[in-house]
């Protein structure tokens, strides 16, 4: 469950004073609370005067409604329902002068006010509404001005932090210092990018960010820039420690955080381009000698001199390629950092290339990246892994191996496949044939009618042939695997030989049949 997200301020009055505080102003010194004591913490943001019986059409939330009772003098029977109607519309309280038009309030009205926690206030006879309006509104506006001044001061301080080169860590530290609570900036996935605040609040802050069920009070504001949602800024402290004014400061902090994120994205984009250009030169053998490559790689925090494995991740067809490609780079970067801090990652136009220590489990690394990728986009990618490469000179060949493994793996196993070059076997050789029409012709000439699925029986017979070849013509084992009676399998073998030739006696024909079945298995051919 997400914490409540507060929208940006609208410029209207959003702060006020509690009903209990209103009763403390000098003009209301003689006022008396008749009922609804539980509602003394209701906030008054504006005042209104009841001059007509049908006032419900004109009231607004958080109003203190003043009346002499004149509009109600002829309809005492409606007083019992009035409190419920005002409470339903979100009013703060009802203040009434008794004695002139109404001698007393019905018991039903008082009981209902107590039940709903809706304050009923008896006003002094000698106080004018204009005095009450003037004093309470002045108090509200003064508080509003103070809150806005505090928010502006916080905004200036935060801007100075950014102008001085500070990042999200400095922004959260500044806000935590201003509010005295724990503050964190989270990315779109809910991961903490930066956090600061009193130690006793940090554990609860992280729990609140993850579950929204930590004890205390927390507030959350989205971090938005250029129409894109970059995450949120969250504050957490003891119950009652975060008020509306504090949320206003969080809003200012969210704006500044959006600037920081946008700035960092621009820097990352430039750095990413340099990394990608350099790695492309390395993988195509145009980056220079091994010493020059090693030196430039170290500047990016990469170690390319040790034994490494090259991984290529290619987006599978379908989906928004641009958005998916950016996310693919992010997911592989995050996964690689967890497995190998000195590994290299760069995004090209249609793929992401990763170079990691040869001891890293390539399958597990790809699985971690795929899990993160699946959380945000309904798309998949296929991954290919090379043999171990040592030295910059071996990286172009390793890159070619990984690229071939990714593409052949997808053909064999479908989208989302993870394949290692050494596991491709004969499919590696078949993938070298660029003329797919020649492969189609070979399959048709070798398998005859079994090359197509026009007849449902063809696929069934093809499966029988495949298992026979896999078991080296072991009839008993083939019958067991296919759950056929021995005589049924003998009949099928005879039918296959009438269609394909005497493969049980011809080893060369068996080789051709095996290759044809492998070609059929390679999807896309």
Tab-separated table of C-alpha atoms in Angstrom, residues 214-495:
chain	number	residue	atom	x	y	z
A	214	UNK	CA	5.361	1.573	10.141
A	215	UNK	CA	4.267	3.248	13.385
A	216	UNK	CA	4.272	7.045	13.435
A	217	UNK	CA	3.394	9.451	10.670
A	218	UNK	CA	4.714	9.628	7.135
A	219	UNK	CA	4.083	11.763	4.070
A	220	UNK	CA	4.970	11.147	0.443
A	221	UNK	CA	5.298	13.529	-2.517
A	222	UNK	CA	5.987	12.438	-6.127
A	223	UNK	CA	9.175	13.525	-7.882
A	224	UNK	CA	8.119	14.527	-11.391
A	225	UNK	CA	10.145	16.180	-14.168
A	226	UNK	CA	9.260	16.630	-17.826
A	227	UNK	CA	6.072	14.656	-17.358
A	228	UNK	CA	8.024	11.601	-16.164
A	229	UNK	CA	7.586	10.082	-12.705
A	230	UNK	CA	11.050	9.567	-11.201
A	231	UNK	CA	9.971	8.254	-7.791
A	232	UNK	CA	8.981	9.992	-4.573
A	233	UNK	CA	10.360	11.740	-1.518
A	234	UNK	CA	9.171	10.331	1.808
A	235	UNK	CA	9.350	11.737	5.336
A	236	UNK	CA	8.705	9.740	8.502
A	237	UNK	CA	8.599	10.751	12.140
A	238	UNK	CA	6.652	10.234	15.376
A	239	UNK	CA	2.884	10.630	15.240
A	240	UNK	CA	1.929	14.279	14.851
A	241	UNK	CA	5.441	15.387	13.891
A	242	UNK	CA	4.654	16.130	10.223
A	243	UNK	CA	2.139	18.885	9.531
A	244	UNK	CA	0.746	20.511	6.393
A	245	UNK	CA	3.572	23.038	6.429
A	246	UNK	CA	6.105	20.208	6.441
A	247	UNK	CA	4.384	18.615	3.459
A	248	UNK	CA	4.721	21.975	1.687
A	249	UNK	CA	8.477	21.824	2.271
A	250	UNK	CA	8.489	18.257	0.936
A	251	UNK	CA	6.805	19.561	-2.218
A	252	UNK	CA	9.592	22.112	-2.662
A	253	UNK	CA	12.159	19.382	-1.993
A	254	UNK	CA	10.494	17.161	-4.614
A	255	UNK	CA	10.884	19.949	-7.196
A	256	UNK	CA	14.563	20.340	-6.334
A	257	UNK	CA	15.038	16.551	-6.336
A	258	UNK	CA	13.519	16.453	-9.839
A	259	UNK	CA	16.153	18.986	-10.948
A	260	UNK	CA	18.902	16.841	-9.428
A	261	UNK	CA	17.558	13.697	-11.089
A	262	UNK	CA	17.237	15.446	-14.465
A	263	UNK	CA	20.768	16.815	-14.173
A	264	UNK	CA	22.132	13.388	-13.258
A	265	UNK	CA	20.271	11.755	-16.139
A	266	UNK	CA	21.843	14.232	-18.557
A	267	UNK	CA	25.307	13.483	-17.138
A	268	UNK	CA	24.618	9.734	-17.240
A	269	UNK	CA	23.469	9.973	-20.847
A	270	UNK	CA	26.762	11.591	-21.901
A	271	UNK	CA	28.831	9.138	-19.867
A	272	UNK	CA	26.791	6.231	-21.220
A	273	UNK	CA	27.522	7.350	-24.784
A	274	UNK	CA	31.269	7.517	-24.081
A	275	UNK	CA	31.186	4.075	-22.446
A	276	UNK	CA	29.204	2.586	-25.329
A	277	UNK	CA	31.479	4.127	-27.981
A	278	UNK	CA	34.597	2.863	-26.216
A	279	UNK	CA	33.228	-0.636	-25.662
A	280	UNK	CA	32.066	-0.817	-29.289
A	281	UNK	CA	35.616	0.011	-30.390
A	282	UNK	CA	36.974	-2.693	-28.064
A	283	UNK	CA	34.567	-5.320	-29.396
A	284	UNK	CA	35.357	-4.465	-33.005
A	285	UNK	CA	39.127	-4.349	-32.421
A	286	UNK	CA	39.476	-0.616	-33.107
A	287	UNK	CA	40.368	0.560	-29.567
A	288	UNK	CA	44.144	0.121	-29.868
A	289	UNK	CA	46.609	-2.059	-27.996
A	290	UNK	CA	45.875	-3.937	-24.790
A	291	UNK	CA	47.669	-1.374	-22.581
A	292	UNK	CA	45.665	1.516	-24.017
A	293	UNK	CA	42.419	-0.444	-23.671
A	294	UNK	CA	43.212	-1.409	-20.069
A	295	UNK	CA	44.038	2.190	-19.161
A	296	UNK	CA	40.836	3.642	-20.623
A	297	UNK	CA	38.770	0.807	-19.106
A	298	UNK	CA	40.120	1.613	-15.640
A	299	UNK	CA	38.869	5.190	-16.063
A	300	UNK	CA	35.350	3.731	-16.290
A	301	UNK	CA	35.975	1.392	-13.334
A	302	UNK	CA	36.265	-1.674	-15.592
A	303	UNK	CA	38.825	-4.491	-15.470
A	304	UNK	CA	39.221	-6.072	-18.926
A	305	UNK	CA	42.623	-7.721	-18.326
A	306	UNK	CA	41.357	-10.673	-16.288
A	307	UNK	CA	39.586	-13.770	-17.718
A	308	UNK	CA	36.074	-12.616	-18.629
A	309	UNK	CA	32.833	-13.738	-20.236
A	310	UNK	CA	31.009	-11.563	-22.758
A	311	UNK	CA	27.207	-11.535	-22.505
A	312	UNK	CA	24.853	-10.122	-25.134
A	313	UNK	CA	21.212	-9.393	-24.268
A	314	UNK	CA	18.918	-8.744	-27.241
A	315	UNK	CA	15.338	-7.546	-26.947
A	316	UNK	CA	12.875	-10.082	-28.242
A	317	UNK	CA	10.477	-8.841	-30.945
A	318	UNK	CA	7.385	-6.867	-29.775
A	319	UNK	CA	6.923	-3.887	-27.466
A	320	UNK	CA	8.148	-0.307	-27.349
A	321	UNK	CA	11.802	-0.815	-28.275
A	322	UNK	CA	13.090	2.601	-27.183
A	323	UNK	CA	11.596	2.464	-23.682
A	324	UNK	CA	12.523	-1.207	-23.326
A	325	UNK	CA	16.116	-0.611	-24.461
A	326	UNK	CA	16.679	2.100	-21.833
A	327	UNK	CA	15.200	-0.113	-19.131
A	328	UNK	CA	17.269	-3.083	-20.327
A	329	UNK	CA	20.508	-1.129	-19.822
A	330	UNK	CA	19.394	-0.078	-16.330
A	331	UNK	CA	18.479	-3.627	-15.287
A	332	UNK	CA	21.712	-5.148	-16.570
A	333	UNK	CA	23.754	-2.391	-14.903
A	334	UNK	CA	22.055	-3.040	-11.568
A	335	UNK	CA	22.409	-6.815	-11.837
A	336	UNK	CA	26.060	-6.616	-12.915
A	337	UNK	CA	26.982	-4.373	-9.961
A	338	UNK	CA	25.638	-7.005	-7.572
A	339	UNK	CA	27.708	-9.758	-9.208
A	340	UNK	CA	30.869	-7.959	-10.356
A	341	UNK	CA	31.674	-4.371	-9.354
A	342	UNK	CA	34.439	-4.135	-11.983
A	343	UNK	CA	32.395	-5.490	-14.854
A	344	UNK	CA	31.484	-3.441	-17.948
A	345	UNK	CA	27.992	-2.704	-19.263
A	346	UNK	CA	26.992	-0.644	-22.294
A	347	UNK	CA	23.867	-0.309	-24.370
A	348	UNK	CA	24.018	-0.394	-28.159
A	349	UNK	CA	21.138	0.330	-30.539
A	350	UNK	CA	19.524	-3.123	-30.272
A	351	UNK	CA	21.407	-4.921	-27.504
A	352	UNK	CA	23.182	-4.626	-24.182
A	353	UNK	CA	26.708	-5.984	-23.860
A	354	UNK	CA	28.117	-7.006	-20.477
A	355	UNK	CA	31.659	-8.154	-19.713
A	356	UNK	CA	32.012	-9.907	-16.358
A	357	UNK	CA	34.572	-11.981	-14.508
A	358	UNK	CA	34.687	-15.518	-15.878
A	359	UNK	CA	33.890	-16.897	-12.405
A	360	UNK	CA	30.453	-15.201	-12.395
A	361	UNK	CA	27.502	-17.505	-13.077
A	362	UNK	CA	26.245	-16.053	-16.375
A	363	UNK	CA	22.883	-17.803	-16.099
A	364	UNK	CA	22.198	-16.398	-12.656
A	365	UNK	CA	23.265	-12.893	-13.722
A	366	UNK	CA	20.873	-13.039	-16.696
A	367	UNK	CA	18.097	-14.313	-14.424
A	368	UNK	CA	18.571	-11.385	-12.020
A	369	UNK	CA	18.462	-8.879	-14.877
A	370	UNK	CA	15.359	-10.554	-16.337
A	371	UNK	CA	13.574	-10.417	-12.957
A	372	UNK	CA	14.200	-6.667	-12.623
A	373	UNK	CA	13.210	-6.094	-16.260
A	374	UNK	CA	9.922	-7.999	-15.868
A	375	UNK	CA	8.895	-5.819	-12.896
A	376	UNK	CA	8.510	-2.721	-15.060
A	377	UNK	CA	7.857	-3.816	-18.653
A	378	UNK	CA	5.862	-6.632	-20.288
A	379	UNK	CA	8.784	-7.499	-22.567
A	380	UNK	CA	11.521	-10.145	-22.690
A	381	UNK	CA	15.087	-10.482	-23.947
A	382	UNK	CA	17.334	-13.363	-24.974
A	383	UNK	CA	20.881	-13.704	-23.653
A	384	UNK	CA	23.981	-15.297	-25.147
A	385	UNK	CA	27.250	-16.049	-23.321
A	386	UNK	CA	30.714	-16.473	-24.876
A	387	UNK	CA	33.594	-18.719	-24.012
A	388	UNK	CA	36.155	-17.353	-21.535
A	389	UNK	CA	38.258	-14.591	-23.091
A	390	UNK	CA	41.626	-13.352	-21.826
A	391	UNK	CA	42.922	-9.992	-22.942
A	392	UNK	CA	41.433	-7.230	-25.090
A	393	UNK	CA	42.484	-8.994	-28.305
A	394	UNK	CA	40.159	-11.913	-27.526
A	395	UNK	CA	37.078	-9.765	-26.837
A	396	UNK	CA	35.925	-9.255	-30.480
A	397	UNK	CA	35.748	-13.020	-31.013
A	398	UNK	CA	34.000	-13.501	-27.670
A	399	UNK	CA	31.474	-10.823	-28.621
A	400	UNK	CA	30.701	-12.668	-31.852
A	401	UNK	CA	30.212	-15.906	-29.894
A	402	UNK	CA	27.799	-14.273	-27.427
A	403	UNK	CA	25.828	-12.631	-30.231
A	404	UNK	CA	25.471	-15.941	-32.053
A	405	UNK	CA	24.474	-17.719	-28.835
A	406	UNK	CA	21.722	-15.150	-28.152
A	407	UNK	CA	20.225	-15.447	-31.642
A	408	UNK	CA	20.475	-19.225	-31.971
A	409	UNK	CA	19.182	-19.649	-28.410
A	410	UNK	CA	16.078	-17.629	-29.292
A	411	UNK	CA	15.554	-19.751	-32.432
A	412	UNK	CA	15.815	-22.944	-30.425
A	413	UNK	CA	14.001	-22.080	-27.212
A	414	UNK	CA	11.917	-19.008	-27.998
A	415	UNK	CA	11.865	-15.575	-26.347
A	416	UNK	CA	13.683	-15.154	-23.044
A	417	UNK	CA	16.257	-17.874	-23.801
A	418	UNK	CA	19.692	-17.972	-22.140
A	419	UNK	CA	22.285	-19.866	-24.212
A	420	UNK	CA	26.038	-20.458	-23.924
A	421	UNK	CA	28.139	-20.653	-27.062
A	422	UNK	CA	29.681	-23.991	-26.058
A	423	UNK	CA	26.208	-25.518	-25.661
A	424	UNK	CA	25.049	-24.787	-29.205
A	425	UNK	CA	26.655	-27.907	-30.697
A	426	UNK	CA	25.606	-28.595	-34.282
A	427	UNK	CA	23.241	-25.603	-34.203
A	428	UNK	CA	26.327	-23.393	-34.231
A	429	UNK	CA	27.298	-24.820	-37.609
A	430	UNK	CA	23.767	-24.606	-38.977
A	431	UNK	CA	23.572	-20.947	-37.971
A	432	UNK	CA	26.523	-20.225	-40.275
A	433	UNK	CA	24.396	-21.029	-43.322
A	434	UNK	CA	23.145	-17.640	-44.434
A	435	UNK	CA	21.002	-18.972	-47.261
A	436	UNK	CA	17.874	-20.180	-45.424
A	437	UNK	CA	16.271	-21.226	-48.724
A	438	UNK	CA	19.035	-23.835	-49.072
A	439	UNK	CA	18.236	-25.122	-45.580
A	440	UNK	CA	14.523	-25.307	-46.453
A	441	UNK	CA	15.350	-27.253	-49.599
A	442	UNK	CA	17.543	-29.679	-47.631
A	443	UNK	CA	14.741	-30.311	-45.121
A	444	UNK	CA	12.153	-30.908	-47.866
A	445	UNK	CA	14.442	-33.258	-49.813
A	446	UNK	CA	15.436	-35.232	-46.729
A	447	UNK	CA	12.167	-35.482	-44.792
A	448	UNK	CA	9.756	-35.417	-47.714
A	449	UNK	CA	6.129	-35.151	-46.496
A	450	UNK	CA	7.336	-35.084	-42.867
A	451	UNK	CA	8.800	-31.602	-43.476
A	452	UNK	CA	5.371	-29.966	-43.116
A	453	UNK	CA	2.494	-30.135	-40.654
A	454	UNK	CA	-0.240	-30.231	-43.302
A	455	UNK	CA	-1.253	-33.604	-41.899
A	456	UNK	CA	-1.456	-34.060	-38.101
A	457	UNK	CA	0.098	-37.522	-38.508
A	458	UNK	CA	3.302	-35.958	-39.895
A	459	UNK	CA	4.260	-34.358	-36.562
A	460	UNK	CA	3.525	-37.635	-34.779
A	461	UNK	CA	5.716	-39.640	-37.159
A	462	UNK	CA	8.445	-36.996	-36.950
A	463	UNK	CA	8.470	-37.375	-33.164
A	464	UNK	CA	8.819	-41.147	-33.532
A	465	UNK	CA	11.741	-40.699	-35.951
A	466	UNK	CA	13.454	-38.230	-33.618
A	467	UNK	CA	13.310	-40.573	-30.603
A	468	UNK	CA	14.519	-43.503	-32.722
A	469	UNK	CA	17.562	-41.520	-33.815
A	470	UNK	CA	18.215	-40.261	-30.264
A	471	UNK	CA	18.211	-43.853	-28.913
A	472	UNK	CA	20.408	-45.114	-31.775
A	473	UNK	CA	17.513	-47.226	-33.150
A	474	UNK	CA	16.871	-48.937	-29.800
A	475	UNK	CA	13.293	-50.137	-30.448
A	476	UNK	CA	12.535	-51.187	-26.861
A	477	UNK	CA	13.736	-47.858	-25.372
A	478	UNK	CA	11.872	-45.858	-28.057
A	479	UNK	CA	8.650	-47.781	-27.355
A	480	UNK	CA	9.053	-47.096	-23.627
A	481	UNK	CA	9.614	-43.347	-24.128
A	482	UNK	CA	6.685	-42.978	-26.526
A	483	UNK	CA	4.401	-45.365	-24.580
A	484	UNK	CA	3.849	-47.515	-27.695
A	485	UNK	CA	3.390	-51.253	-27.926
A	486	UNK	CA	6.432	-52.966	-29.443
A	487	UNK	CA	4.452	-54.130	-32.511
A	488	UNK	CA	2.953	-50.658	-33.008
A	489	UNK	CA	6.449	-49.175	-33.121
A	490	UNK	CA	7.577	-51.850	-35.596
A	491	UNK	CA	4.664	-50.874	-37.848
A	492	UNK	CA	5.643	-47.181	-37.597
A	493	UNK	CA	9.290	-47.935	-38.439
A	494	UNK	CA	8.151	-49.744	-41.588
A	495	UNK	CA	5.988	-46.797	-42.585
